[in-house]
Short mmCIF file of C-alpha atoms and ligand atoms in Angstrom, two decimals:
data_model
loop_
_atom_site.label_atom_id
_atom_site.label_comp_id
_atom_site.label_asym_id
_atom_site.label_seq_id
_atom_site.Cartn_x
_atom_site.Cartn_y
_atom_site.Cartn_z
CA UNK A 759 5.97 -23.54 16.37
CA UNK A 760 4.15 -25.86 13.55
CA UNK A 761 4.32 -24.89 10.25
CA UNK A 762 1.30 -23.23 8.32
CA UNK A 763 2.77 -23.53 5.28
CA UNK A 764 2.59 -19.34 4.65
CA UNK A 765 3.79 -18.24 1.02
CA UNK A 766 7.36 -17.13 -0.17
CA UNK A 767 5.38 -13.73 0.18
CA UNK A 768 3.72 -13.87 3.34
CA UNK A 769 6.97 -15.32 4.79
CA UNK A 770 8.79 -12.12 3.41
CA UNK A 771 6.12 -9.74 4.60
CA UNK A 772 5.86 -11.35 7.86
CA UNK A 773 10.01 -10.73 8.75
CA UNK A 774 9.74 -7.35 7.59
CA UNK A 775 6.97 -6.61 9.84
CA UNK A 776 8.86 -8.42 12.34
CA UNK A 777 11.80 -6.31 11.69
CA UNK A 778 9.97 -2.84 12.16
CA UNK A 779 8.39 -4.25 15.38
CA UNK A 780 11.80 -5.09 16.88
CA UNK A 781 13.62 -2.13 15.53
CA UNK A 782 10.94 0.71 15.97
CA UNK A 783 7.96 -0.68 18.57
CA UNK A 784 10.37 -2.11 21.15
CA UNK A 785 12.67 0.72 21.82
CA UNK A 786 9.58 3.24 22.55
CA UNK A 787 6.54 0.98 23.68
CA UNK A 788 7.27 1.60 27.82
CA UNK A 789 7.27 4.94 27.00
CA UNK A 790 4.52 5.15 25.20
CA UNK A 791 2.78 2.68 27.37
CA UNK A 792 4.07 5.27 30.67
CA UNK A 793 2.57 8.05 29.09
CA UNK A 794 -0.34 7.23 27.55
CA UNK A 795 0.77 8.70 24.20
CA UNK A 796 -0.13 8.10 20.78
CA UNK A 797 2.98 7.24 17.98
CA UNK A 798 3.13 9.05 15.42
CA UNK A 799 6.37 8.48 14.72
CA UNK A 800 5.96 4.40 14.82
CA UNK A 801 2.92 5.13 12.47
CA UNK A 802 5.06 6.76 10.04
CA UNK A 803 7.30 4.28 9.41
CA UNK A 804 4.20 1.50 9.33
CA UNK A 805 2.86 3.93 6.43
CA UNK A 806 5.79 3.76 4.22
CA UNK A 807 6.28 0.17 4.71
CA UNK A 808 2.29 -0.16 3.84
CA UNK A 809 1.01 -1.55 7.02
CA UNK A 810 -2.39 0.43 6.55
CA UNK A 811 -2.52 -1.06 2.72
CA UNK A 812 -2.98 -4.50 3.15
CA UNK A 813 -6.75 -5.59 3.06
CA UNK A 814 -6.95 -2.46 0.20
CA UNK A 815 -7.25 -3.58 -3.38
CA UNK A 816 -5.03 -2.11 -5.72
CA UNK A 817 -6.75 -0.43 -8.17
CA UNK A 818 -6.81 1.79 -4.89
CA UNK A 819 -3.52 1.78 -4.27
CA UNK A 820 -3.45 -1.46 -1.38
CA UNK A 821 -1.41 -4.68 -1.29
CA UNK A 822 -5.09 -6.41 -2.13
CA UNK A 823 -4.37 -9.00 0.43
CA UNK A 824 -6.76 -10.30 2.94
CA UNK A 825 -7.46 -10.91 6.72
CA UNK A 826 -5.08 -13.67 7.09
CA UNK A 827 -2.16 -11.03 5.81
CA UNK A 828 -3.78 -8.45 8.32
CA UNK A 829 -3.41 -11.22 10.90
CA UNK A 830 0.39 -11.63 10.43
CA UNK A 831 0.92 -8.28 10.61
CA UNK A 832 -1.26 -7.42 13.52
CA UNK A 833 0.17 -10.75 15.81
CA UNK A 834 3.63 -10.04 14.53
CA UNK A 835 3.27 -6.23 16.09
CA UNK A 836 1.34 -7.38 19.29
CA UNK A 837 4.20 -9.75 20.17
CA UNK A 838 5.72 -6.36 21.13
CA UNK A 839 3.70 -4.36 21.75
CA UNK A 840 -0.67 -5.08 21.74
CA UNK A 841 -0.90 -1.23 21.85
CA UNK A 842 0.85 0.30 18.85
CA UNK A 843 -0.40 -2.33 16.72
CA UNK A 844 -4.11 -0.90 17.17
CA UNK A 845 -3.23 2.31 15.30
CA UNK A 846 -3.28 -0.14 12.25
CA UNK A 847 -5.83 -2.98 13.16
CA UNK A 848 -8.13 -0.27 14.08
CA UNK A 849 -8.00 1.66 10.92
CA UNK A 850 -8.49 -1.64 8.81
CA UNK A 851 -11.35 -1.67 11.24
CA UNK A 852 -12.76 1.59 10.05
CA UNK A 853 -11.99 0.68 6.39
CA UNK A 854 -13.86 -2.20 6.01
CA UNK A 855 -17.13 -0.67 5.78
CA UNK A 856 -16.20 1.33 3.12
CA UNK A 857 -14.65 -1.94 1.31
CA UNK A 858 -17.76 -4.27 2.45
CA UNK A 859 -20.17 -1.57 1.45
CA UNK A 860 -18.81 1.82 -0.17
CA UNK A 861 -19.84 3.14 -3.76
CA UNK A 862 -17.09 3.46 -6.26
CA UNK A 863 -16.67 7.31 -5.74
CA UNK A 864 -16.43 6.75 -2.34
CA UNK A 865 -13.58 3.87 -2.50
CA UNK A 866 -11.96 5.87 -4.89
CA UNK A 867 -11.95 9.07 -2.53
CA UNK A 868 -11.25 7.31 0.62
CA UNK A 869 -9.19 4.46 0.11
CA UNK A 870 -5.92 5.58 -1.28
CA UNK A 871 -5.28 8.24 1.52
CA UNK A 872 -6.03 5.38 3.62
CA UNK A 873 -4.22 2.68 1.83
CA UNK A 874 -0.90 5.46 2.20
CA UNK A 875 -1.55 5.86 6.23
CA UNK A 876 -1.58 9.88 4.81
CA UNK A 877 -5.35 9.23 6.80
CA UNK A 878 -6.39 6.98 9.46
CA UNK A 879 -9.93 5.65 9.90
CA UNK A 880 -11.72 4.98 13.44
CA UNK A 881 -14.98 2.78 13.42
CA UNK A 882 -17.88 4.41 15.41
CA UNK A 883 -20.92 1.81 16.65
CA UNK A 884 -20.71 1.91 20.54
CA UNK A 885 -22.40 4.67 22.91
CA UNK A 886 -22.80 5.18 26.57
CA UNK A 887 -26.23 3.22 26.81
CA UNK A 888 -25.56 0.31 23.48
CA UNK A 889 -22.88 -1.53 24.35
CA UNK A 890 -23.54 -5.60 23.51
CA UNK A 891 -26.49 -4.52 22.53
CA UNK A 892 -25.37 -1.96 19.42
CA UNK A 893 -28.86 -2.05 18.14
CA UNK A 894 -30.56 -0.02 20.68
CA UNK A 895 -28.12 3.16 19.85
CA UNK A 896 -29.86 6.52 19.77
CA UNK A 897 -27.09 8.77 17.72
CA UNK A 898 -29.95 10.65 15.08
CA UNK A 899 -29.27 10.76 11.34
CA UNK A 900 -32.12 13.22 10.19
CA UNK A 901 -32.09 13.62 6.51
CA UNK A 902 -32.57 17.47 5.29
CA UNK A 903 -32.19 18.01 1.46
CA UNK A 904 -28.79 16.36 0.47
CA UNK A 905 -26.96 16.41 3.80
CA UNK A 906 -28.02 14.57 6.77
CA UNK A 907 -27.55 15.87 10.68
CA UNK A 908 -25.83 13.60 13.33
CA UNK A 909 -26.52 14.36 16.91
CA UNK A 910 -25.34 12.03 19.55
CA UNK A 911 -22.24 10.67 20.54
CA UNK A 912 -19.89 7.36 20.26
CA UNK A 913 -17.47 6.28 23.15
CA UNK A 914 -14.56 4.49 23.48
CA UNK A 915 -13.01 4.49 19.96
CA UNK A 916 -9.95 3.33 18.90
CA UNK A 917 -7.85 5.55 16.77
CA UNK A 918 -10.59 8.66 17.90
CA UNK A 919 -8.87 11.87 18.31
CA UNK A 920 -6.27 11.11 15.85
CA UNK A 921 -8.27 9.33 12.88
CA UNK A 922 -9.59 11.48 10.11
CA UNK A 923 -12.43 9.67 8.95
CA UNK A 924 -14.65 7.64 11.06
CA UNK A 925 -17.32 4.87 10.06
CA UNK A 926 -20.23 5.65 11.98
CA UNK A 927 -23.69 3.65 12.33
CA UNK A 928 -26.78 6.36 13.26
CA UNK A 929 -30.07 6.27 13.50
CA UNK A 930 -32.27 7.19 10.24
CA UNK A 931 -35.48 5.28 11.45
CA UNK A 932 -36.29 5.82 14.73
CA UNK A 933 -39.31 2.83 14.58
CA UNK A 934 -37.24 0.76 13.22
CA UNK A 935 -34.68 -0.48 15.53
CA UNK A 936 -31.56 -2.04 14.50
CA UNK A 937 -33.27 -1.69 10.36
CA UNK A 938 -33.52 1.66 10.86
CA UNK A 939 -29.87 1.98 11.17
CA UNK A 940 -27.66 3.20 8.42
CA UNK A 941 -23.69 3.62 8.13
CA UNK A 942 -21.84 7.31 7.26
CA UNK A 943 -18.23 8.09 6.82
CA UNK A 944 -17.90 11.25 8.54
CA UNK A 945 -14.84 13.27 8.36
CA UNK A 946 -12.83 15.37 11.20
CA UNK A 947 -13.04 18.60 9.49
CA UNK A 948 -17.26 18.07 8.95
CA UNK A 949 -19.32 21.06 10.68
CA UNK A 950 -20.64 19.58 13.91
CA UNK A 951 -17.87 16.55 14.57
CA UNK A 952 -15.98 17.21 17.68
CA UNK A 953 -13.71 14.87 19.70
CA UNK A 954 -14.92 14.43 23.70
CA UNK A 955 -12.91 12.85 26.18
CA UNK A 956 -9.79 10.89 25.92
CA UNK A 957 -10.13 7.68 28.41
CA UNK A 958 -7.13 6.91 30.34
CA UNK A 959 -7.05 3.13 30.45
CA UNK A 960 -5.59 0.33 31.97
CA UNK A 961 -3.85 -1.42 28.80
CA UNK A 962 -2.90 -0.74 25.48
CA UNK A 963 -2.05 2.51 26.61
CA UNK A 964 -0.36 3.89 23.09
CA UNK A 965 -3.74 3.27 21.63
CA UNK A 966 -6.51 6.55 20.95
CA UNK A 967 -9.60 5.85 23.04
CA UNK A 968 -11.74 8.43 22.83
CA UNK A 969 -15.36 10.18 22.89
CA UNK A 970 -16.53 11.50 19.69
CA UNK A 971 -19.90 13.73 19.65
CA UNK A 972 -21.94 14.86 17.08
CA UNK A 973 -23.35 18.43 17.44
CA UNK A 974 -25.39 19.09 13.81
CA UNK A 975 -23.20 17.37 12.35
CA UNK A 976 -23.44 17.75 8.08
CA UNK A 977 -22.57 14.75 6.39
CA UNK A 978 -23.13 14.81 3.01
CA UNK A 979 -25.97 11.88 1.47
CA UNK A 980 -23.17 10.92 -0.46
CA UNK A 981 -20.62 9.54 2.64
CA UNK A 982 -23.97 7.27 3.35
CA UNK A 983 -22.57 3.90 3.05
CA UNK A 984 -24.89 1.50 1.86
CA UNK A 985 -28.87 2.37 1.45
CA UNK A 986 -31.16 3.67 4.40
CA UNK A 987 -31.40 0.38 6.91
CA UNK A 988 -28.12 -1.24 6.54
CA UNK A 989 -26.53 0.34 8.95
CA UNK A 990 -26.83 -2.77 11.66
CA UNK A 991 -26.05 -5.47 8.49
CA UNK A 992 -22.82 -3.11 7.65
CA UNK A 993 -21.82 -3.10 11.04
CA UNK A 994 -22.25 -7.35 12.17
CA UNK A 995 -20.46 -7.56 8.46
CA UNK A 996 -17.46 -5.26 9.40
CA UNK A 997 -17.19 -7.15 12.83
CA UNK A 998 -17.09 -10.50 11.06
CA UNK A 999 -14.18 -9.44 9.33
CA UNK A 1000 -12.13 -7.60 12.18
CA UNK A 1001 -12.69 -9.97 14.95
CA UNK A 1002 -9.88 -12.24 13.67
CA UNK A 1003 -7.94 -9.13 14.05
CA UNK A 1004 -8.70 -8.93 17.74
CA UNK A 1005 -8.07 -12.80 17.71
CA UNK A 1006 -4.43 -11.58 16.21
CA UNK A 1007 -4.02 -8.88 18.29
CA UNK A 1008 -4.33 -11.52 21.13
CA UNK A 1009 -2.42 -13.80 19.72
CA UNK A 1010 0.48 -11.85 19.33
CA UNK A 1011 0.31 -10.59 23.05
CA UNK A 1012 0.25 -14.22 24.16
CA UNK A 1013 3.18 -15.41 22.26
CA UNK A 1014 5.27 -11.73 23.35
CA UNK A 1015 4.32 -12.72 26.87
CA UNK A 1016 5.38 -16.50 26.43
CA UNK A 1017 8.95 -15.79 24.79
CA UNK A 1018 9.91 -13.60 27.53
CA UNK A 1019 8.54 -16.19 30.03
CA UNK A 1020 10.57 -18.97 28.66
CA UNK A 1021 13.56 -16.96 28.36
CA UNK A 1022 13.42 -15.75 32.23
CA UNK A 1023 12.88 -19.35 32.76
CA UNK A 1024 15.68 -20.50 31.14
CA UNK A 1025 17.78 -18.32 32.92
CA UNK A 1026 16.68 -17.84 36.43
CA UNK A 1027 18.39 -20.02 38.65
CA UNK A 1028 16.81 -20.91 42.29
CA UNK A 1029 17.61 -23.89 44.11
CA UNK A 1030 20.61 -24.48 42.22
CA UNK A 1031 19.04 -24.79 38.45
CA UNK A 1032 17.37 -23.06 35.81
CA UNK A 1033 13.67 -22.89 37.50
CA UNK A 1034 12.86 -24.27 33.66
CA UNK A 1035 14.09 -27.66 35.30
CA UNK A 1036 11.62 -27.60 37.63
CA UNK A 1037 8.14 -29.73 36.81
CA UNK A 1038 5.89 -26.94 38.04
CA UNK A 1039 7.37 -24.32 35.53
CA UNK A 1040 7.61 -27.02 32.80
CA UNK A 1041 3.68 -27.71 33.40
CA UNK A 1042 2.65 -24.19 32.93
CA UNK A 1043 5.04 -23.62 29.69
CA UNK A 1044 3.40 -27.07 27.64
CA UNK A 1045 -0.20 -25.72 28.51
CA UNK A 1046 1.01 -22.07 27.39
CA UNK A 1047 2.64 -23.51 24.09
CA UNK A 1048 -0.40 -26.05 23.79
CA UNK A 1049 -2.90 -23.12 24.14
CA UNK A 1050 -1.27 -20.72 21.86
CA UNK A 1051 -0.83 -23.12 19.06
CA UNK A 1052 -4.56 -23.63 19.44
CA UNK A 1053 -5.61 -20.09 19.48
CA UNK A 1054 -3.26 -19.45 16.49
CA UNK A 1055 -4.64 -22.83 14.33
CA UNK A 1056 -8.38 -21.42 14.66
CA UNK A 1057 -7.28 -18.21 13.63
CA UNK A 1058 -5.45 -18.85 10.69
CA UNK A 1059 -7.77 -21.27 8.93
CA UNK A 1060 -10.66 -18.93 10.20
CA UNK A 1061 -9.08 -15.98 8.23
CA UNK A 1062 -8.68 -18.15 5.32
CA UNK A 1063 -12.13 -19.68 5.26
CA UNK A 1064 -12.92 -15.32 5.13
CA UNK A 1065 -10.72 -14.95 2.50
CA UNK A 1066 -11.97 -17.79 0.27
CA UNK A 1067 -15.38 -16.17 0.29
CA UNK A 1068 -16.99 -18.55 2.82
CA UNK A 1069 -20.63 -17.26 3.61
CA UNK A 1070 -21.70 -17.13 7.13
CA UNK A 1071 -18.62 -16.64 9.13
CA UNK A 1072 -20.15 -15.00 11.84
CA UNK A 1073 -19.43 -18.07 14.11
CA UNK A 1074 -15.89 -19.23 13.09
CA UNK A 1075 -14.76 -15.37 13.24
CA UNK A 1076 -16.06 -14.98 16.86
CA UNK A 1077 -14.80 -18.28 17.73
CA UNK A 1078 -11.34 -17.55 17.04
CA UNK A 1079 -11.68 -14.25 19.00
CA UNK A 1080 -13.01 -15.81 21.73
CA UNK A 1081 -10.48 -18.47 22.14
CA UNK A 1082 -7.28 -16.31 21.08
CA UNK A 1083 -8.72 -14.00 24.07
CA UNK A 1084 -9.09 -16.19 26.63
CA UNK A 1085 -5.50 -17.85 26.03
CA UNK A 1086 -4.09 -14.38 25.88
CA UNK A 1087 -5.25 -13.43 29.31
CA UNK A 1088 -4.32 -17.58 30.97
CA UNK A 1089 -1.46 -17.25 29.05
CA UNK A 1090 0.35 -13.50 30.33
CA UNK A 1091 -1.18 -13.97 33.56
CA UNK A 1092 0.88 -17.39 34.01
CA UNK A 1093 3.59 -15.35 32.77
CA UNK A 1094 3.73 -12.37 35.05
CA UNK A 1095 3.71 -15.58 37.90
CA UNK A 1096 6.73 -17.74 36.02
CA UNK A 1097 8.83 -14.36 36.60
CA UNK A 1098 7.53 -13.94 40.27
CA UNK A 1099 7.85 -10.69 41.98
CA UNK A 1100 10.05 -9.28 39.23
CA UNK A 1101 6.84 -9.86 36.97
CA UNK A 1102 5.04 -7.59 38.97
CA UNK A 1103 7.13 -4.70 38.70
CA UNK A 1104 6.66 -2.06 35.67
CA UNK A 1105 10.54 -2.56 35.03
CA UNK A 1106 10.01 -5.72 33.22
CA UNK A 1107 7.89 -5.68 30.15
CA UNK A 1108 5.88 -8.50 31.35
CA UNK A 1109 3.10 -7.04 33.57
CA UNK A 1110 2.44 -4.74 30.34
CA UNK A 1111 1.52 -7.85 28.33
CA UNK A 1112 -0.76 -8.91 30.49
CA UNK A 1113 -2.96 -5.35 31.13
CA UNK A 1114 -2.75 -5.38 27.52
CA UNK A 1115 -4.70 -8.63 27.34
CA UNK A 1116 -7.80 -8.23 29.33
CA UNK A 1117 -8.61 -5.41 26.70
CA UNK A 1118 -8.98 -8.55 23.96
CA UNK A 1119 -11.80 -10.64 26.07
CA UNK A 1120 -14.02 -6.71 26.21
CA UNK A 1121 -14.10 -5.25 22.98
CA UNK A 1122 -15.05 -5.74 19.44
CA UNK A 1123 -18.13 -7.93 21.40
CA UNK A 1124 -17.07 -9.56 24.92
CA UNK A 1125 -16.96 -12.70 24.86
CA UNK A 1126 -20.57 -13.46 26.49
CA UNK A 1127 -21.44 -11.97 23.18
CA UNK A 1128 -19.01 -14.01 21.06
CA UNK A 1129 -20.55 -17.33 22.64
CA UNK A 1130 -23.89 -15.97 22.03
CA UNK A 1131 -23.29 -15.07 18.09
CA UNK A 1132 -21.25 -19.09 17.87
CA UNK A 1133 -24.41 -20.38 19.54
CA UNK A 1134 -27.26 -18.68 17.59
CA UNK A 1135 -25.35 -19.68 14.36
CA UNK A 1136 -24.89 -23.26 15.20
CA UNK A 1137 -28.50 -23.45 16.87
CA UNK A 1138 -29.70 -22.34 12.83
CA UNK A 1139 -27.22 -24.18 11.64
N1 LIG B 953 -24.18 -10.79 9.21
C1 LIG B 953 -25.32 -10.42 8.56
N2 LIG B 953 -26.44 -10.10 9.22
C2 LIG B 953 -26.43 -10.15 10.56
C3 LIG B 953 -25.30 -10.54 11.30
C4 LIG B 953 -24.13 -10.87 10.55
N3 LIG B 953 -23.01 -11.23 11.16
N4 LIG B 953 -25.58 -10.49 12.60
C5 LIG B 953 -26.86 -10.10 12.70
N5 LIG B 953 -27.37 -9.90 11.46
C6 LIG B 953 -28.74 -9.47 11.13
C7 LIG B 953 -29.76 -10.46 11.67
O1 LIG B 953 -29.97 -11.49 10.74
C8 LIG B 953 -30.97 -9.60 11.85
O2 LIG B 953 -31.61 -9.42 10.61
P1 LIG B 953 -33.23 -9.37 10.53
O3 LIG B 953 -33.63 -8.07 11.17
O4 LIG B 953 -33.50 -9.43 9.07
O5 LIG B 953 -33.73 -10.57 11.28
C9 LIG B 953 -30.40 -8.24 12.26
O6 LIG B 953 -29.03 -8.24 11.81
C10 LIG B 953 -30.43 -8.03 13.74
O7 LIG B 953 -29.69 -9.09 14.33
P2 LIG B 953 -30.04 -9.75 15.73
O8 LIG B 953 -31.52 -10.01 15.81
O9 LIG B 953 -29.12 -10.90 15.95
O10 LIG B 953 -29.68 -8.54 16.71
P3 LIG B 953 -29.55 -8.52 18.28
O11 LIG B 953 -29.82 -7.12 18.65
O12 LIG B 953 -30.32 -9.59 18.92
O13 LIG B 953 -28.02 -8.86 18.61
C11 LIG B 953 -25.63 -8.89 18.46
C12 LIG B 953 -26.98 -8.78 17.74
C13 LIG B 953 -25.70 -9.14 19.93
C14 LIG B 953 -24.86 -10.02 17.79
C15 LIG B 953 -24.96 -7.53 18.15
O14 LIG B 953 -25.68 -6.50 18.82
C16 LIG B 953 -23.52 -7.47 18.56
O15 LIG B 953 -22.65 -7.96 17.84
N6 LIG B 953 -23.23 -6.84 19.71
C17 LIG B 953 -21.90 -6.57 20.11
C18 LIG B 953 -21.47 -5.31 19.48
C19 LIG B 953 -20.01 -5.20 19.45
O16 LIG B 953 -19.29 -6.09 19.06
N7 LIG B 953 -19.55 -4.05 19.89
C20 LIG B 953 -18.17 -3.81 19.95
C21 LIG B 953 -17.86 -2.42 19.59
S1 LIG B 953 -17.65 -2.18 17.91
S2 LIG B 953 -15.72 -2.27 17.78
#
């Protein structure tokens, strides 16, 4: 693996995470993964080591770090297991709009509960009918005195059912169109918020996908994050910053997926030798390694060019999703073939990896839309 120079700090923060993934997410992820259970008892210990602190600053009680340090983490966690990790990445996910975009008594009533994992957030933009295109969504926002009323509902969200705060865009202009959006943290316990159906899915099976519906739904004007309109700008800003996380998340599965394929390869002996001896196996391990150096290059210096306060990074942040996603899905599906049959069978972690992946190339924008945000922003230039 090349070097990318990380700090005495990040080094330290990266082995620890390391250590909690080996020594709490290994020894329950097929189970979790069987069952289609959420962990509370793997999110536990990621709150008291501060996994849900990290991009939070610390007047409100985070680590004050940045995307890159959210990437480390989130990688370091998908290399065992791409579906525990997302109780984390997608509460950072629900966060940021609060950090992009929040007042101060908002921050300062939100962010330390979240900062402590004693709360998780959820991010609400997608509904049945606004998919890639979020701007035609219909949930309602009707203002009436100092509340306003949500009616519709948001599907597939990560963390939903077991977050207690969600991010959610709504309509507050109906003639508006995507500026007539605006962004609300809603709360579990608000009259009105309810929790639909829980999808069973194909991957990252620990993870929380579910419905949420609005029924009169009071929110007071205060949770509106942002002013009237910016609902849309909040949202493309929040994605700008998670995407890398998606990129990690991918990342992390690829590299879980490779070590296990080098290691079977190592040691699986037909024809007399190690099938690692064998040209064809050797092939398909250099373009693995190749690829996921690449993916993991992009990413890192994307999440630092973020960090430093770069304007624009619409493109480079979709760009490393993009490619991170695509690798993870070449990459675990060449794996599940180096261990043959045996990669096929649910008694060797491998096949997991790889339903896992195809989750990376869908959400948080498929990647039709990721090519079509790199190539509007390099068409303007
Ligand atoms: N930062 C700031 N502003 C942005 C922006 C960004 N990254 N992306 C778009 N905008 C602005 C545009 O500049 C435009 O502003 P004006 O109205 O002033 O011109 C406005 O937002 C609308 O943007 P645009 O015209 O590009 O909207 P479209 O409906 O054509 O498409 C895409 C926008 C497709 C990029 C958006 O709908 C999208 O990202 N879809 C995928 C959604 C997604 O990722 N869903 C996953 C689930 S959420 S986890």
């Amino acid at each position: 693996m090349m070097d990318y120079f990380l700090t005495e700090d990040q080094k330290a923060f990266r082995d620890l995470v390391r250590q909690i993934a080996e020594e709490t997410v290994k020894p329950v992820r097929a189970k979790h993964d069987r069952e289609g259970t959420f962990p509370w008892d793997v999110v536990k210990v990621f709150a008291d080591a501060g996994f849900f602190s990290v991009v939070v600053p610390e007047e409100y009680g985070g680590m004050g770090l940045g995307v890159f340090e959210l990437a480390i983490m989130t990688e370091e966690l998908s290399k065992v297991c791409g579906g525990i990790s997302l109780s984390v990445a997608a509460s950072a996910l629900g966060t940021f709009p609060i950090l992009i975009s929040g007042t101060e008594a908002q921050k300062k009533k939100y962010l330390p509960k979240l900062a402590s994992g004693e709360w998780l957030a959820a991010f609400g933009l997608t509904e049945p009918a606004a998919g890639s295109d979020a701007g035609s969504m219909k949930t309602r926002a009707e203002r009436k005195g100092d509340e306003y009323i949500l009616n519709g509902s948001k599907v597939f969200i990560t963390n939903g059912g077991v977050a207690n705060c969600y991010t959610v865009i709504a309509v507050t202009d109906p003639s508006k169109g995507a500026r007539g959006t605006s962004a609300f943290i809603v709360e579990k316990d608000f009259p009105g918020f309810k929790v639909g159906k829980e999808e069973d899915k194909m991957g990252i099976r620990a993870s929380s996908t579910n419905e949420i519906i609005f029924d009169d739904c009071h929110v007071p004007v205060e949770n509106r994050i942002g002013n009237e309109g910016e609902g849309f700008l909040v949202a493309m800003k929040t994605l700008d910053k998670s995407r890398p996380g998606v990129a990690a998340q991918a990342l992390g599965i690829a590299q879980g997926a490779f070590d296990l394929a080098l290691d079977y390869a190592k040691n699986r002996i037909q024809f007399g030798h190690p099938i690692a001896s064998l040209q064809a196996i050797q092939f398909m391990l250099a373009d693995m390694a190749t690829s996921i150096e690449s993916a993991r290059a992009l990413l890192y210096m994307a999440a630092k060019n973020i960090d430093a306060g770069l304007k624009n990074v619409g493109d480079i942040s979709a760009m490393s999703k993009l490619l991170a996603s695509d690798v993870a899905m070449k990459v675990t599906t060449d794996a599940v073939q180096i261990f043959g049959g045996y990669g096929y069978m649910r008694d060797y972690p491998v096949e997991k990896f790889m339903r896992d992946a195809k989750i990376t190339q869908i959400y948080e924008g498929t990647n039709q839309i990721q090519r079509m945000v790199i190539a509007r922003n390099i068409i303007r230039g």
